[in-house]
PDB file of C-alpha atoms in Angstrom:
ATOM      1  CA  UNK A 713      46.053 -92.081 119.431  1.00  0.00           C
ATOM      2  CA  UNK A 714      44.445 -93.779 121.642  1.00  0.00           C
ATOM      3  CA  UNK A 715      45.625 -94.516 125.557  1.00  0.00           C
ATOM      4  CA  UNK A 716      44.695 -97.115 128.075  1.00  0.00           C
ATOM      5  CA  UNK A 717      42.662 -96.270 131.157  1.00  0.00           C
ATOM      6  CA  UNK A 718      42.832 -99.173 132.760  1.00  0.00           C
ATOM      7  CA  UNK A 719      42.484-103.265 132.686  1.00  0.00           C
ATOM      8  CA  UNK A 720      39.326-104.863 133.137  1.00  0.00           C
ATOM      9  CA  UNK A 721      39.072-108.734 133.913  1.00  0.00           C
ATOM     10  CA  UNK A 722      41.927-111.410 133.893  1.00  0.00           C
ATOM     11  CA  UNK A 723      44.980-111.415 132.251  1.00  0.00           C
ATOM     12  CA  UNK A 724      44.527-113.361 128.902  1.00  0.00           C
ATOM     13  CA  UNK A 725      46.959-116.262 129.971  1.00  0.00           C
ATOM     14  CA  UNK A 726      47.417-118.217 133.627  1.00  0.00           C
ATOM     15  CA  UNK A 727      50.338-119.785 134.854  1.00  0.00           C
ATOM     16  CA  UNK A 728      49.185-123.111 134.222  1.00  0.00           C
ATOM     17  CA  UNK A 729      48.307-122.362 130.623  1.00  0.00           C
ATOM     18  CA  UNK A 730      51.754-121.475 130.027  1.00  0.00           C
ATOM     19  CA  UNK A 731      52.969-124.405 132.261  1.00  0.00           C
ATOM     20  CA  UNK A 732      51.007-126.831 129.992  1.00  0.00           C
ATOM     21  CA  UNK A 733      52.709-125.092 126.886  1.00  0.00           C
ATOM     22  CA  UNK A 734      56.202-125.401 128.442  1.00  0.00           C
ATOM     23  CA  UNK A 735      55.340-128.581 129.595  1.00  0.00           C
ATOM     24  CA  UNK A 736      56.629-127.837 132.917  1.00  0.00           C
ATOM     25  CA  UNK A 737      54.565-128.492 136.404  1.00  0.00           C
ATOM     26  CA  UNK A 738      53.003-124.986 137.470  1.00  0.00           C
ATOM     27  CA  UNK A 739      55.073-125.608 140.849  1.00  0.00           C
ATOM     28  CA  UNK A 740      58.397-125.884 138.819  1.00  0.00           C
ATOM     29  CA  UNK A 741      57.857-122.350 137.711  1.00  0.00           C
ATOM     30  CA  UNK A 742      58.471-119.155 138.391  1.00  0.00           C
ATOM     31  CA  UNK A 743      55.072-117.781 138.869  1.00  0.00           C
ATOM     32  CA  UNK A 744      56.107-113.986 139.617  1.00  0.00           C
ATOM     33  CA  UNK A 745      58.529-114.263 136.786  1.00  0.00           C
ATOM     34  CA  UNK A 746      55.945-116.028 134.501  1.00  0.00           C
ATOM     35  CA  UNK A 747      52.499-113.758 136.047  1.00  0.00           C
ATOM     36  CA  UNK A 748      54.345-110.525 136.338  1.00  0.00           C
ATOM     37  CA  UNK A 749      56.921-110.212 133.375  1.00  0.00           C
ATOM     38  CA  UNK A 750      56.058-112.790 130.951  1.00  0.00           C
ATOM     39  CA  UNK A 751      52.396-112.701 130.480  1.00  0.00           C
ATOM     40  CA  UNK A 752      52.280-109.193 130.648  1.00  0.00           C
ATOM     41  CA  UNK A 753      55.441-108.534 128.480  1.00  0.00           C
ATOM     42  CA  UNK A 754      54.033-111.071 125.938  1.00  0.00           C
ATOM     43  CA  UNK A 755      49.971-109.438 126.118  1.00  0.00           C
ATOM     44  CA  UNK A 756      51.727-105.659 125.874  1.00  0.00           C
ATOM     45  CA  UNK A 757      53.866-106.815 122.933  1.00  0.00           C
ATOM     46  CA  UNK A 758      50.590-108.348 120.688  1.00  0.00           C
ATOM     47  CA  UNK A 759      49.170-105.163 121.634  1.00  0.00           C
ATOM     48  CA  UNK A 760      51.506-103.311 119.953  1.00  0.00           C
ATOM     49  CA  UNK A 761      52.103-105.488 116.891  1.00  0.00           C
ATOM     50  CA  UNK A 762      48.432-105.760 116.271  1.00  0.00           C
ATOM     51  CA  UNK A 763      46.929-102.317 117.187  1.00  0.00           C
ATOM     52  CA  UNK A 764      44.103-104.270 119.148  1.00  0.00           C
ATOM     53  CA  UNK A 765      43.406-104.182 122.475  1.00  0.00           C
ATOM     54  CA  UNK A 766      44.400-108.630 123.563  1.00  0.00           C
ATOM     55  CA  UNK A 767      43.250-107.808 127.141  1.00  0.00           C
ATOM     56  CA  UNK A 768      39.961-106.333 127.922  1.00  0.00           C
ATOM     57  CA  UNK A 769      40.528-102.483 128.559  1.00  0.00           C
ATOM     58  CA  UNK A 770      39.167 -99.247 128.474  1.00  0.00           C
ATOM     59  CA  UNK A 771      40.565 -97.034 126.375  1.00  0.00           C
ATOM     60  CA  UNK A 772      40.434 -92.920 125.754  1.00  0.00           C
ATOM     61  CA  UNK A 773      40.734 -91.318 122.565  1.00  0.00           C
ATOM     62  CA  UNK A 774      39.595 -87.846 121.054  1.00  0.00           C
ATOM     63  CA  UNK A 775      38.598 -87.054 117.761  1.00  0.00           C
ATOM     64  CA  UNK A 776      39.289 -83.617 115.974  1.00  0.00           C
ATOM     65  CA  UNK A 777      36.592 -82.187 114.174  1.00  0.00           C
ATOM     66  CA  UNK A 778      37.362 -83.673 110.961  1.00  0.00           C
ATOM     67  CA  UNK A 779      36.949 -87.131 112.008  1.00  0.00           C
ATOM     68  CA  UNK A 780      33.396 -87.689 110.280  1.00  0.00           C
ATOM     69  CA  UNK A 781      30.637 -90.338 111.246  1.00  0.00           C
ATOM     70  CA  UNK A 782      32.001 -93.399 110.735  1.00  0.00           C
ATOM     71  CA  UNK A 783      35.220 -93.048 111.414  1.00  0.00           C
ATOM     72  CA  UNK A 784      37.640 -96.071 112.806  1.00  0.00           C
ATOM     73  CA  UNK A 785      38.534 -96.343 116.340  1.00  0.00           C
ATOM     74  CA  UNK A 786      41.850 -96.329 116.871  1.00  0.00           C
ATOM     75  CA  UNK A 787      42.193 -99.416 118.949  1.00  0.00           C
ATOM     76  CA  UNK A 788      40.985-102.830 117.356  1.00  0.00           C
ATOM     77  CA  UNK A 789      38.520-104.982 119.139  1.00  0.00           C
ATOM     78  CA  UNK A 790      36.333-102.494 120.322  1.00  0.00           C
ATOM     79  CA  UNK A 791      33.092-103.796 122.282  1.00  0.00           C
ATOM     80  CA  UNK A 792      31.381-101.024 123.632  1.00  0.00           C
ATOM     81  CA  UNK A 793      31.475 -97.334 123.836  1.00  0.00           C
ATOM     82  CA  UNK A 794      31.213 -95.945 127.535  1.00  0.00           C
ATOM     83  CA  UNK A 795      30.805 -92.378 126.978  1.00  0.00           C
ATOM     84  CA  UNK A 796      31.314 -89.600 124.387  1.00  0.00           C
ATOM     85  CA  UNK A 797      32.004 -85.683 125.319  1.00  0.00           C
ATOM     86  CA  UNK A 798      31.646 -83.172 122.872  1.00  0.00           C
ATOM     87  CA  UNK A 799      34.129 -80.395 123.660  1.00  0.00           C
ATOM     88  CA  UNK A 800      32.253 -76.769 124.514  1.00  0.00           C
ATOM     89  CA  UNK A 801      33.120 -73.387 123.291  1.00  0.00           C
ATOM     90  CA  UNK A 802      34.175 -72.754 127.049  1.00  0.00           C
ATOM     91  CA  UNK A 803      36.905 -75.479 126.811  1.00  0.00           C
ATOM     92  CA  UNK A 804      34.598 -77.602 129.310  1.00  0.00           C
ATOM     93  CA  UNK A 805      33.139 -81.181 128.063  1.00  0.00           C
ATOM     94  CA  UNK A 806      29.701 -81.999 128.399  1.00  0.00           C
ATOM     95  CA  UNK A 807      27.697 -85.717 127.558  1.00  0.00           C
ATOM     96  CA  UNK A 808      26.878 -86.363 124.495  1.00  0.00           C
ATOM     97  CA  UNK A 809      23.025 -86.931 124.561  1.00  0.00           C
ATOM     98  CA  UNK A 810      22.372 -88.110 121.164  1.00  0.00           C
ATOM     99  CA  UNK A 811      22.067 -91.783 119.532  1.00  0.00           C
ATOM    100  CA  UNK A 812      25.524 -93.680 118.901  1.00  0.00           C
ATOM    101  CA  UNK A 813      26.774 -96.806 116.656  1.00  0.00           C
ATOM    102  CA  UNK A 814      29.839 -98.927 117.144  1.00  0.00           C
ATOM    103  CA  UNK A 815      30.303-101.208 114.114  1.00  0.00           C
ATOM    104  CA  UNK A 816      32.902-103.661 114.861  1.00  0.00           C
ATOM    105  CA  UNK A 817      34.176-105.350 111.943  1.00  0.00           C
ATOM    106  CA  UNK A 818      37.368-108.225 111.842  1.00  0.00           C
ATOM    107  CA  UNK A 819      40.113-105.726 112.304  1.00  0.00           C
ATOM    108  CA  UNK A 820      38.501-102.645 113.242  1.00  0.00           C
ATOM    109  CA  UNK A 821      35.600-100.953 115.112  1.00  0.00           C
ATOM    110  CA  UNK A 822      33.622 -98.101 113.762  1.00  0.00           C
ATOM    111  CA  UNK A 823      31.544 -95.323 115.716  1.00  0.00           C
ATOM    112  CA  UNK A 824      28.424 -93.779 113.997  1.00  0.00           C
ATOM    113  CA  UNK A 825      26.293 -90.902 115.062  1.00  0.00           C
ATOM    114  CA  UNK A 826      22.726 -92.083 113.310  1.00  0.00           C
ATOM    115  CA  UNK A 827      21.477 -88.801 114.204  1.00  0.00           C
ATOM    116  CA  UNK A 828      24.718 -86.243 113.240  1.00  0.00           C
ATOM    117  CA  UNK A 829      27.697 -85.950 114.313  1.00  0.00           C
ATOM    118  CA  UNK A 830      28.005 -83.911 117.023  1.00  0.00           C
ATOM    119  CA  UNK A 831      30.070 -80.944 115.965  1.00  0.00           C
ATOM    120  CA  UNK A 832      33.349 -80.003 117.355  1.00  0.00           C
ATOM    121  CA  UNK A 833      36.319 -81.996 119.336  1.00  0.00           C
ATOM    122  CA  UNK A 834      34.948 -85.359 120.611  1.00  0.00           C
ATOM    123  CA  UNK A 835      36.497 -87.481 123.382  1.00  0.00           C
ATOM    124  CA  UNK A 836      35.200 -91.066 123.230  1.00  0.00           C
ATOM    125  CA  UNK A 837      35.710 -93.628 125.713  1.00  0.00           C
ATOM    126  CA  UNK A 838      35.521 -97.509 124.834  1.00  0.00           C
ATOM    127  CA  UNK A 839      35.981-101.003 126.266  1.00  0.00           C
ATOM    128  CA  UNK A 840      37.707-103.263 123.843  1.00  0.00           C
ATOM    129  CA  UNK A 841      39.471-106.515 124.280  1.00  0.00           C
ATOM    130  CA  UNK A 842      39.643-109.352 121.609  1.00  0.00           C
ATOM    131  CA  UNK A 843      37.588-112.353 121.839  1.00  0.00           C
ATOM    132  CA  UNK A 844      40.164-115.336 121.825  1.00  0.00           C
ATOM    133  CA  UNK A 845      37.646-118.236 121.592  1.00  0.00           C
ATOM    134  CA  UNK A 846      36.790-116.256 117.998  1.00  0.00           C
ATOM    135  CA  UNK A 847      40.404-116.184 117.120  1.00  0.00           C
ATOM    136  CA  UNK A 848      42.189-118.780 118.945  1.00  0.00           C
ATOM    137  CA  UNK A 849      45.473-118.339 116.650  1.00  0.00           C
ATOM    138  CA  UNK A 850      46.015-114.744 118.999  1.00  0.00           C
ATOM    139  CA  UNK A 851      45.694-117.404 121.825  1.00  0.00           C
ATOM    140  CA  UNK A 852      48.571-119.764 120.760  1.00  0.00           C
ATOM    141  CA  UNK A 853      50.681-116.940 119.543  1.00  0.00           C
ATOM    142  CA  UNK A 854      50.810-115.381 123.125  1.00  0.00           C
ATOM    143  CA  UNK A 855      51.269-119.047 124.475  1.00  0.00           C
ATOM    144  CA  UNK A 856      54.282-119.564 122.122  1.00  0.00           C
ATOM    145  CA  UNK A 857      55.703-116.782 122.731  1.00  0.00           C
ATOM    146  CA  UNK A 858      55.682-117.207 126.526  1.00  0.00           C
ATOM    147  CA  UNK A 859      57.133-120.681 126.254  1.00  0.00           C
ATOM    148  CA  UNK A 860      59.897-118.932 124.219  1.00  0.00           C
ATOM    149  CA  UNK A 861      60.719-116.843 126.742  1.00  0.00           C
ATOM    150  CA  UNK A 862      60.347-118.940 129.550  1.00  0.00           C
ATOM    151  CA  UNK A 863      63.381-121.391 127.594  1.00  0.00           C
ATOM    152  CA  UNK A 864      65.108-118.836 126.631  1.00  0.00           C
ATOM    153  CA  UNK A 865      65.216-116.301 128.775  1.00  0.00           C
ATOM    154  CA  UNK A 866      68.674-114.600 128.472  1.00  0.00           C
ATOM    155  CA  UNK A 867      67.626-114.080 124.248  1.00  0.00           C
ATOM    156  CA  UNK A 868      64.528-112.324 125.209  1.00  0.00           C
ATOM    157  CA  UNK A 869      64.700-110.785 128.863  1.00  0.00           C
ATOM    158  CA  UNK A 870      66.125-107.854 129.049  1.00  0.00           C
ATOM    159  CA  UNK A 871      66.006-106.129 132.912  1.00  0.00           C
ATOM    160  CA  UNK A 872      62.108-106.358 133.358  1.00  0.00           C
ATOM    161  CA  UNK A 873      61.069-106.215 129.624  1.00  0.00           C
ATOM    162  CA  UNK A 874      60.900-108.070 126.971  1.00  0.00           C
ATOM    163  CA  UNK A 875      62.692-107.981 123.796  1.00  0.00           C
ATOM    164  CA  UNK A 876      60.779-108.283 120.079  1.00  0.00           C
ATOM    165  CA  UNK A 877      60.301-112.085 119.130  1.00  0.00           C
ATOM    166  CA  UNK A 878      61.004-113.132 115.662  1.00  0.00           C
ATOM    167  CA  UNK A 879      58.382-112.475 113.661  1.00  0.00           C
ATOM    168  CA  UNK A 880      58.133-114.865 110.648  1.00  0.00           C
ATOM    169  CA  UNK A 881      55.665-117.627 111.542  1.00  0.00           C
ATOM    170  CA  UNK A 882      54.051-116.218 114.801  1.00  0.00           C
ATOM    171  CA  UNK A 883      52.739-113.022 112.829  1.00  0.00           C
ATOM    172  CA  UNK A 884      50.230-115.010 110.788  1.00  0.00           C
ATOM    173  CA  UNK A 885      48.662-116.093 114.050  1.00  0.00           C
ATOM    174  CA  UNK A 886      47.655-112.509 114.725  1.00  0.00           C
ATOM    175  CA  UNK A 887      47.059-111.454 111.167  1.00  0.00           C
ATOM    176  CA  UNK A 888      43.269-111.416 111.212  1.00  0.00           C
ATOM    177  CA  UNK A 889      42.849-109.293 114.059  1.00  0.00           C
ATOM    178  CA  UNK A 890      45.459-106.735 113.045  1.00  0.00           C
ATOM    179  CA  UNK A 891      44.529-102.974 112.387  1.00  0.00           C
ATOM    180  CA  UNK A 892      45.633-101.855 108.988  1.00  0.00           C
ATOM    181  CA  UNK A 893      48.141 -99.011 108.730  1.00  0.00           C
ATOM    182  CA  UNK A 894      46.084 -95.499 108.568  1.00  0.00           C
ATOM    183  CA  UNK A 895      48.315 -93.347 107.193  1.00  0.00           C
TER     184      UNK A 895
END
């Protein structure tokens, strides 16, 4: 599995975006409440319903030595690959020198090795993030759900995280950007 490095960028929403959705006056808000919990609680939660990275990130993942050429990255939405260490026979990593491939498709994002896969463990770090002019319905679904929690807060807040939205309409919003199950 794949884990987050770190954020790159702005967050994927602004105050004022989710003002206009509320239809509320940006200086009627909340803005830590609505920059700190809600955005974040609402990018985190697409995240995890999705399996693609909503926010541009770079993310770390490692690949056993069964994972051929060609093989999906775990995260969706992947851009570009950063680096790729090939595990030694000393337990050290060292750069992996040789030719690379990401093939990103709707859902997923593929890494190639024209030249061979390099053998042994591999630990491969990527930037993804999705592209929400390309899929604008990921845009409105984060927007709806912030408005949802911003009316009703005492359904969905819970301390400083959010609960689960319902899922029945919003889900289709996300549904072409969604990694398929692997197992």
């Amino acid at each position: 599995m794949a884990r987050r490095i770190e954020y790159f960028g702005e967050p994927v929403l602004t105050l004022a975006q989710v003002a206009f959705q509320c239809r509320v006056e940006p200086e009627d808000m909340e803005p830590s409440l609505i920059e700190q919990i809600i955005i974040p609680g609402v990018t985190t939660q697409c995240e995890s319903k999705t399996g693609a990275s909503i926010r541009g990130a770079v993310y770390e993942e490692e690949w056993p030595t069964g994972f051929a050429s060609g093989h999906a990255l775990d995260i969706g939405q992947a851009t570009e690959v950063v680096s790729v260490d090939v595990r030694q026979p000393d337990g050290s990593w060292a750069a992996h020198t040789g030719s690379i491939e990401l093939r990103q498709d709707q859902r997923e994002s593929f890494l190639s090795f024209p030249s061979g896969r390099p053998s042994g463990s591999l630990r491969i770090r990527y930037k993804a993030g999705v592209d929400l002019d390309l899929h604008p319905g990921v845009r409105n679904w984060l927007l709806m759900a912030a408005a949802t929690i911003y009316r009703h807060p005492e359904m969905f807040l819970v301390g400083q995280a959010l609960a689960e939205l319902p899922s029945a309409f919003l889900d289709h919003l996300v549904a072409e950007i969604t990694v398929p199950p692997r197992f």
